[in-house]
Amino acid sequence: MNSSRRTALKNLTGSALALSLTNTVATAMTQSEAAAPLLKGRINHSVCRWCYSKIPLDELCKAAKEMGIKSIDLTGPEEWPTLKKYGLTSALPQGAGKGIGDGFNDPKFHDELVASYEAIFPKLKEAGLTTVICFSGNRRGMSDEQGAANCAVGLKRLMPSAEKYGITMIMELLNSKVDHKDYMCDHTAWGADLCKRVGSNNFKLLYDIYHMQIMEGDIIRTIRQYHQYIGHYHTGGNPGRNEIDESQEIYYPAVMKAIIDTGFKGYVAQEFIPKRDPLTSLKEAVLLCDV
């Protein structure tokens, strides 16, 4: 074999290798792009940890990252380092308070609640988080007016500290008809009135679409009317709090569009209990809500 043929063959082999490498990289990129759906970026997606409690947190974080989800809701201090490892945040953390039933509407809990939240604020700030969930508590025969007045007194005690650490306390709206009997913060108007009484941007509402569909319906009109008091959203199919697909009565694309139209820049978290393969259902819900 003469030198010119050897040179030509070497060049041809190098070209073939380069082409092969290029095709391999292109294939890998195509597969990667297929695994991670291109989202529109108008909704900040989150997911509630408790709905996927059977999935190890590391596995859920990996799957969430691949789906374009940026946050995992309702996580505590012991879980935040794992989220950070995967580049995720917790748009609505937990870790303070006395649970759903014993809340700010009863003055006998105020000292304990104030101490609990003041203890979590610096931990949230250190972790780079800016919100925390809270609850009104159950009525136990108390009028809505008295409950709102009591909540305002307790929450106002926390606002200077919340403002200092840059934390927004977010009270969840829950249904008292099916899931949380006797819970007080069960109508958006009541929650909005409480926001006015507290008088700080560091206190807002968690508008749970599933819960409010049960209690009052008229979701889109309500969101438009009270959006300035809403700091976070949760999803869920009604009836049953399962997948948010055609099996239930809420049309989520229209609800998401209404949220976007208000100028909302926070997070929408999936909080349904999957009946089918959990991660498949989660990905479908994210794509459905990504309007």
Short mmCIF file of C-alpha atoms in Angstrom, two decimals:
data_model
loop_
_atom_site.label_atom_id
_atom_site.label_comp_id
_atom_site.label_asym_id
_atom_site.label_seq_id
_atom_site.Cartn_x
_atom_site.Cartn_y
_atom_site.Cartn_z
CA MET A 1 0.00 0.00 0.00
CA ASN A 2 1.55 3.30 -1.04
CA SER A 3 1.72 6.36 1.22
CA SER A 4 -1.03 8.28 -0.60
CA ARG A 5 -3.50 5.40 -0.17
CA ARG A 6 -2.56 5.05 3.52
CA THR A 7 -3.15 8.78 4.03
CA ALA A 8 -6.49 8.66 2.23
CA LEU A 9 -7.61 5.62 4.23
CA LYS A 10 -6.55 7.30 7.51
CA ASN A 11 -8.49 10.42 6.60
CA LEU A 12 -11.54 8.36 5.63
CA THR A 13 -11.40 6.39 8.90
CA GLY A 14 -11.10 9.63 10.89
CA SER A 15 -14.07 11.12 9.05
CA ALA A 16 -16.16 8.02 9.66
CA LEU A 17 -15.27 8.07 13.37
CA ALA A 18 -16.14 11.75 13.63
CA LEU A 19 -19.46 11.15 11.85
CA SER A 20 -20.20 8.23 14.15
CA LEU A 21 -19.47 10.33 17.24
CA THR A 22 -21.61 13.16 15.90
CA ASN A 23 -24.53 10.80 15.31
CA THR A 24 -24.12 9.29 18.79
CA VAL A 25 -24.17 12.72 20.43
CA ALA A 26 -27.15 13.80 18.32
CA THR A 27 -29.03 10.64 19.27
CA ALA A 28 -28.25 11.16 22.95
CA MET A 29 -29.43 14.77 22.74
CA THR A 30 -32.65 13.70 21.01
CA GLN A 31 -33.30 11.09 23.70
CA SER A 32 -32.54 13.63 26.43
CA GLU A 33 -34.89 16.18 24.89
CA ALA A 34 -37.60 13.52 24.63
CA ALA A 35 -37.17 12.66 28.32
CA ALA A 36 -37.40 16.30 29.42
CA PRO A 37 -40.49 17.92 27.87
CA LEU A 38 -40.13 21.48 26.68
CA LEU A 39 -42.34 23.57 28.96
CA LYS A 40 -43.67 27.02 28.10
CA GLY A 41 -42.32 28.64 31.25
CA ARG A 42 -45.50 30.52 32.16
CA ILE A 43 -46.28 28.19 35.08
CA ASN A 44 -43.77 27.37 37.81
CA HIS A 45 -44.45 23.70 38.50
CA SER A 46 -44.25 21.98 41.88
CA VAL A 47 -45.49 18.70 43.36
CA CYS A 48 -46.59 17.76 46.87
CA ARG A 49 -44.35 15.23 48.56
CA TRP A 50 -47.07 13.38 50.51
CA CYS A 51 -48.87 12.24 47.35
CA TYR A 52 -45.71 10.33 46.35
CA SER A 53 -44.57 9.21 49.79
CA LYS A 54 -43.96 5.63 48.59
CA ILE A 55 -41.32 6.89 46.17
CA PRO A 56 -37.89 7.56 47.76
CA LEU A 57 -37.18 11.28 47.81
CA ASP A 58 -34.06 10.98 45.65
CA GLU A 59 -36.05 9.13 43.01
CA LEU A 60 -38.86 11.67 43.10
CA CYS A 61 -36.36 14.53 42.79
CA LYS A 62 -34.76 12.94 39.73
CA ALA A 63 -38.12 12.37 38.08
CA ALA A 64 -39.32 15.88 38.92
CA LYS A 65 -36.19 17.39 37.42
CA GLU A 66 -36.69 15.44 34.19
CA MET A 67 -40.30 16.68 33.95
CA GLY A 68 -39.36 20.33 34.37
CA ILE A 69 -40.74 20.53 37.91
CA LYS A 70 -38.81 23.05 39.99
CA SER A 71 -40.09 22.38 43.50
CA ILE A 72 -41.40 19.80 45.92
CA ASP A 73 -44.03 21.14 48.33
CA LEU A 74 -44.69 20.24 51.96
CA THR A 75 -41.17 19.17 52.82
CA GLY A 76 -39.42 19.73 56.15
CA PRO A 77 -35.89 20.78 57.17
CA GLU A 78 -34.54 17.24 57.01
CA GLU A 79 -35.56 17.00 53.32
CA TRP A 80 -34.34 20.37 52.07
CA PRO A 81 -30.68 19.28 51.55
CA THR A 82 -31.84 16.49 49.21
CA LEU A 83 -33.90 18.95 47.17
CA LYS A 84 -30.93 21.29 46.94
CA LYS A 85 -28.73 18.43 45.72
CA TYR A 86 -30.99 18.13 42.66
CA GLY A 87 -31.34 21.85 42.08
CA LEU A 88 -34.91 21.95 43.38
CA THR A 89 -36.59 24.26 45.87
CA SER A 90 -39.57 23.85 48.18
CA ALA A 91 -42.09 26.47 47.11
CA LEU A 92 -44.26 25.75 50.17
CA PRO A 93 -42.39 24.10 53.05
CA GLN A 94 -43.74 22.83 56.34
CA GLY A 95 -42.12 22.34 59.73
CA ALA A 96 -43.99 24.59 62.17
CA GLY A 97 -47.38 24.77 63.83
CA LYS A 98 -49.68 22.24 65.48
CA GLY A 99 -51.36 20.74 62.42
CA ILE A 100 -54.63 21.52 60.67
CA GLY A 101 -57.05 21.38 63.61
CA ASP A 102 -55.18 23.51 66.17
CA GLY A 103 -54.53 26.85 64.54
CA PHE A 104 -54.49 30.60 64.92
CA ASN A 105 -58.23 30.93 65.52
CA ASP A 106 -57.80 29.78 69.13
CA PRO A 107 -55.82 32.19 71.36
CA LYS A 108 -54.77 29.38 73.69
CA PHE A 109 -52.44 28.13 70.94
CA HIS A 110 -50.92 31.53 70.08
CA ASP A 111 -47.83 31.41 72.30
CA GLU A 112 -46.91 27.92 71.10
CA LEU A 113 -47.59 28.78 67.46
CA VAL A 114 -45.60 32.00 67.61
CA ALA A 115 -42.62 30.20 69.15
CA SER A 116 -42.84 27.42 66.56
CA TYR A 117 -42.89 29.76 63.56
CA GLU A 118 -40.22 32.06 64.95
CA ALA A 119 -37.99 28.99 65.28
CA ILE A 120 -38.52 27.92 61.65
CA PHE A 121 -38.05 31.35 60.02
CA PRO A 122 -34.22 31.45 60.30
CA LYS A 123 -33.99 27.84 59.08
CA LEU A 124 -36.08 28.72 56.04
CA LYS A 125 -33.92 31.74 55.27
CA GLU A 126 -30.72 29.72 55.64
CA ALA A 127 -32.11 27.15 53.18
CA GLY A 128 -33.04 29.87 50.69
CA LEU A 129 -36.78 29.33 51.13
CA THR A 130 -39.34 32.13 51.35
CA THR A 131 -42.69 30.65 52.45
CA VAL A 132 -44.20 28.36 55.08
CA ILE A 133 -47.66 26.81 55.40
CA CYS A 134 -50.06 27.59 58.26
CA PHE A 135 -53.66 26.80 59.23
CA SER A 136 -56.67 28.52 60.76
CA GLY A 137 -57.69 25.58 62.96
CA ASN A 138 -61.14 24.07 63.46
CA ARG A 139 -64.19 26.10 64.54
CA ARG A 140 -65.24 24.08 67.60
CA GLY A 141 -68.38 26.20 67.84
CA MET A 142 -66.60 29.52 67.25
CA SER A 143 -68.13 32.08 64.87
CA ASP A 144 -66.29 32.97 61.68
CA GLU A 145 -66.02 36.58 62.83
CA GLN A 146 -64.43 35.66 66.17
CA GLY A 147 -62.13 33.19 64.46
CA ALA A 148 -60.92 35.80 61.97
CA ALA A 149 -60.32 38.30 64.78
CA ASN A 150 -58.34 35.72 66.77
CA CYS A 151 -56.30 34.65 63.74
CA ALA A 152 -55.39 38.26 63.00
CA VAL A 153 -54.14 38.81 66.56
CA GLY A 154 -51.89 35.75 66.45
CA LEU A 155 -50.58 36.32 62.93
CA LYS A 156 -49.82 40.00 63.56
CA ARG A 157 -47.46 38.91 66.33
CA LEU A 158 -45.44 37.04 63.71
CA MET A 159 -45.39 39.59 60.92
CA PRO A 160 -42.35 41.60 62.15
CA SER A 161 -40.29 38.41 62.32
CA ALA A 162 -41.66 37.12 59.01
CA GLU A 163 -40.80 40.42 57.34
CA LYS A 164 -37.32 40.40 58.92
CA TYR A 165 -36.50 36.97 57.48
CA GLY A 166 -38.36 37.49 54.20
CA ILE A 167 -40.85 34.70 54.84
CA THR A 168 -44.48 34.69 53.67
CA MET A 169 -46.86 32.69 55.83
CA ILE A 170 -49.44 31.01 53.61
CA MET A 171 -52.73 29.78 55.11
CA GLU A 172 -54.40 26.91 53.31
CA LEU A 173 -58.02 27.04 52.19
CA LEU A 174 -59.47 23.56 52.85
CA ASN A 175 -62.92 22.08 52.39
CA SER A 176 -64.92 21.37 55.55
CA LYS A 177 -67.54 19.36 53.65
CA VAL A 178 -65.65 16.19 52.73
CA ASP A 179 -62.07 16.05 54.01
CA HIS A 180 -61.58 18.46 56.92
CA LYS A 181 -64.78 18.67 58.93
CA ASP A 182 -65.14 21.86 60.98
CA TYR A 183 -62.08 23.62 59.46
CA MET A 184 -62.56 27.38 59.57
CA CYS A 185 -60.62 28.77 56.58
CA ASP A 186 -62.94 27.06 54.10
CA HIS A 187 -64.05 29.98 51.89
CA THR A 188 -61.92 32.35 49.85
CA ALA A 189 -63.79 35.45 51.02
CA TRP A 190 -63.06 34.59 54.66
CA GLY A 191 -59.38 34.15 53.86
CA ALA A 192 -59.22 37.41 51.90
CA ASP A 193 -60.82 39.25 54.80
CA LEU A 194 -58.17 37.79 57.12
CA CYS A 195 -55.42 39.00 54.78
CA LYS A 196 -56.87 42.52 55.04
CA ARG A 197 -56.96 42.29 58.84
CA VAL A 198 -53.35 41.12 59.06
CA GLY A 199 -52.32 43.90 56.69
CA SER A 200 -48.96 42.51 55.52
CA ASN A 201 -47.73 41.16 52.19
CA ASN A 202 -46.04 38.45 54.25
CA PHE A 203 -49.37 36.73 54.81
CA LYS A 204 -51.28 35.16 51.90
CA LEU A 205 -53.54 32.25 51.00
CA LEU A 206 -52.98 28.83 49.51
CA TYR A 207 -55.82 28.46 47.02
CA ASP A 208 -56.37 24.72 46.74
CA ILE A 209 -58.44 24.27 43.58
CA TYR A 210 -59.77 20.87 44.64
CA HIS A 211 -60.92 22.08 48.05
CA MET A 212 -62.50 25.27 46.75
CA GLN A 213 -64.31 23.44 43.95
CA ILE A 214 -66.03 21.42 46.68
CA MET A 215 -66.85 24.42 48.90
CA GLU A 216 -67.79 27.17 46.46
CA GLY A 217 -67.05 26.33 42.82
CA ASP A 218 -66.87 29.34 40.47
CA ILE A 219 -63.09 28.90 40.49
CA ILE A 220 -62.02 31.20 37.68
CA ARG A 221 -64.17 34.13 38.81
CA THR A 222 -62.92 33.67 42.39
CA ILE A 223 -59.28 33.62 41.30
CA ARG A 224 -59.79 36.82 39.32
CA GLN A 225 -61.51 38.51 42.26
CA TYR A 226 -59.09 37.53 45.02
CA HIS A 227 -55.80 36.88 43.23
CA GLN A 228 -53.95 39.60 45.13
CA TYR A 229 -54.37 37.57 48.33
CA ILE A 230 -53.25 34.25 46.83
CA GLY A 231 -49.61 33.22 47.21
CA HIS A 232 -49.74 29.60 46.07
CA TYR A 233 -51.97 27.08 44.25
CA HIS A 234 -52.60 23.34 44.62
CA THR A 235 -54.39 21.04 42.17
CA GLY A 236 -56.50 17.90 42.55
CA GLY A 237 -59.24 16.21 40.58
CA ASN A 238 -62.79 16.40 41.91
CA PRO A 239 -64.43 14.15 42.90
CA GLY A 240 -61.88 11.95 44.64
CA ARG A 241 -58.71 14.06 44.54
CA ASN A 242 -57.24 11.80 41.87
CA GLU A 243 -55.77 12.54 38.44
CA ILE A 244 -56.72 15.90 36.91
CA ASP A 245 -57.75 14.35 33.62
CA GLU A 246 -61.05 13.85 31.77
CA SER A 247 -62.35 11.65 34.60
CA GLN A 248 -63.19 14.66 36.80
CA GLU A 249 -65.14 17.90 36.60
CA ILE A 250 -62.48 20.65 36.63
CA TYR A 251 -61.03 21.81 33.31
CA TYR A 252 -57.51 22.64 34.41
CA PRO A 253 -56.15 24.32 31.25
CA ALA A 254 -58.75 27.10 31.63
CA VAL A 255 -57.98 27.46 35.34
CA MET A 256 -54.24 27.71 34.62
CA LYS A 257 -54.83 30.33 31.95
CA ALA A 258 -56.88 32.36 34.44
CA ILE A 259 -54.03 32.15 36.95
CA ILE A 260 -51.53 33.34 34.35
CA ASP A 261 -53.82 36.19 33.31
CA THR A 262 -53.71 37.58 36.88
CA GLY A 263 -49.94 38.03 36.56
CA PHE A 264 -49.19 35.33 39.12
CA LYS A 265 -45.47 34.48 39.31
CA GLY A 266 -45.53 31.90 42.12
CA TYR A 267 -45.93 28.13 41.98
CA VAL A 268 -48.69 25.67 41.12
CA ALA A 269 -48.22 22.32 42.85
CA GLN A 270 -49.80 19.04 41.83
CA GLU A 271 -51.58 17.58 44.89
CA PHE A 272 -53.63 14.69 43.59
CA ILE A 273 -53.47 11.07 44.74
CA PRO A 274 -52.57 9.02 41.65
CA LYS A 275 -54.63 5.92 40.93
CA ARG A 276 -52.43 4.84 38.01
CA ASP A 277 -48.64 4.78 37.64
CA PRO A 278 -47.68 7.77 39.85
CA LEU A 279 -44.93 9.32 37.75
CA THR A 280 -46.80 8.85 34.48
CA SER A 281 -49.83 10.60 35.98
CA LEU A 282 -47.62 13.38 37.36
CA LYS A 283 -46.00 14.04 33.99
CA GLU A 284 -49.40 14.10 32.27
CA ALA A 285 -50.68 16.61 34.86
CA VAL A 286 -47.68 18.90 34.40
CA LEU A 287 -48.15 18.93 30.63
CA LEU A 288 -51.90 19.53 31.00
CA CYS A 289 -51.27 22.53 33.24
CA ASP A 290 -48.44 23.96 31.14
CA VAL A 291 -50.61 26.32 29.11
#
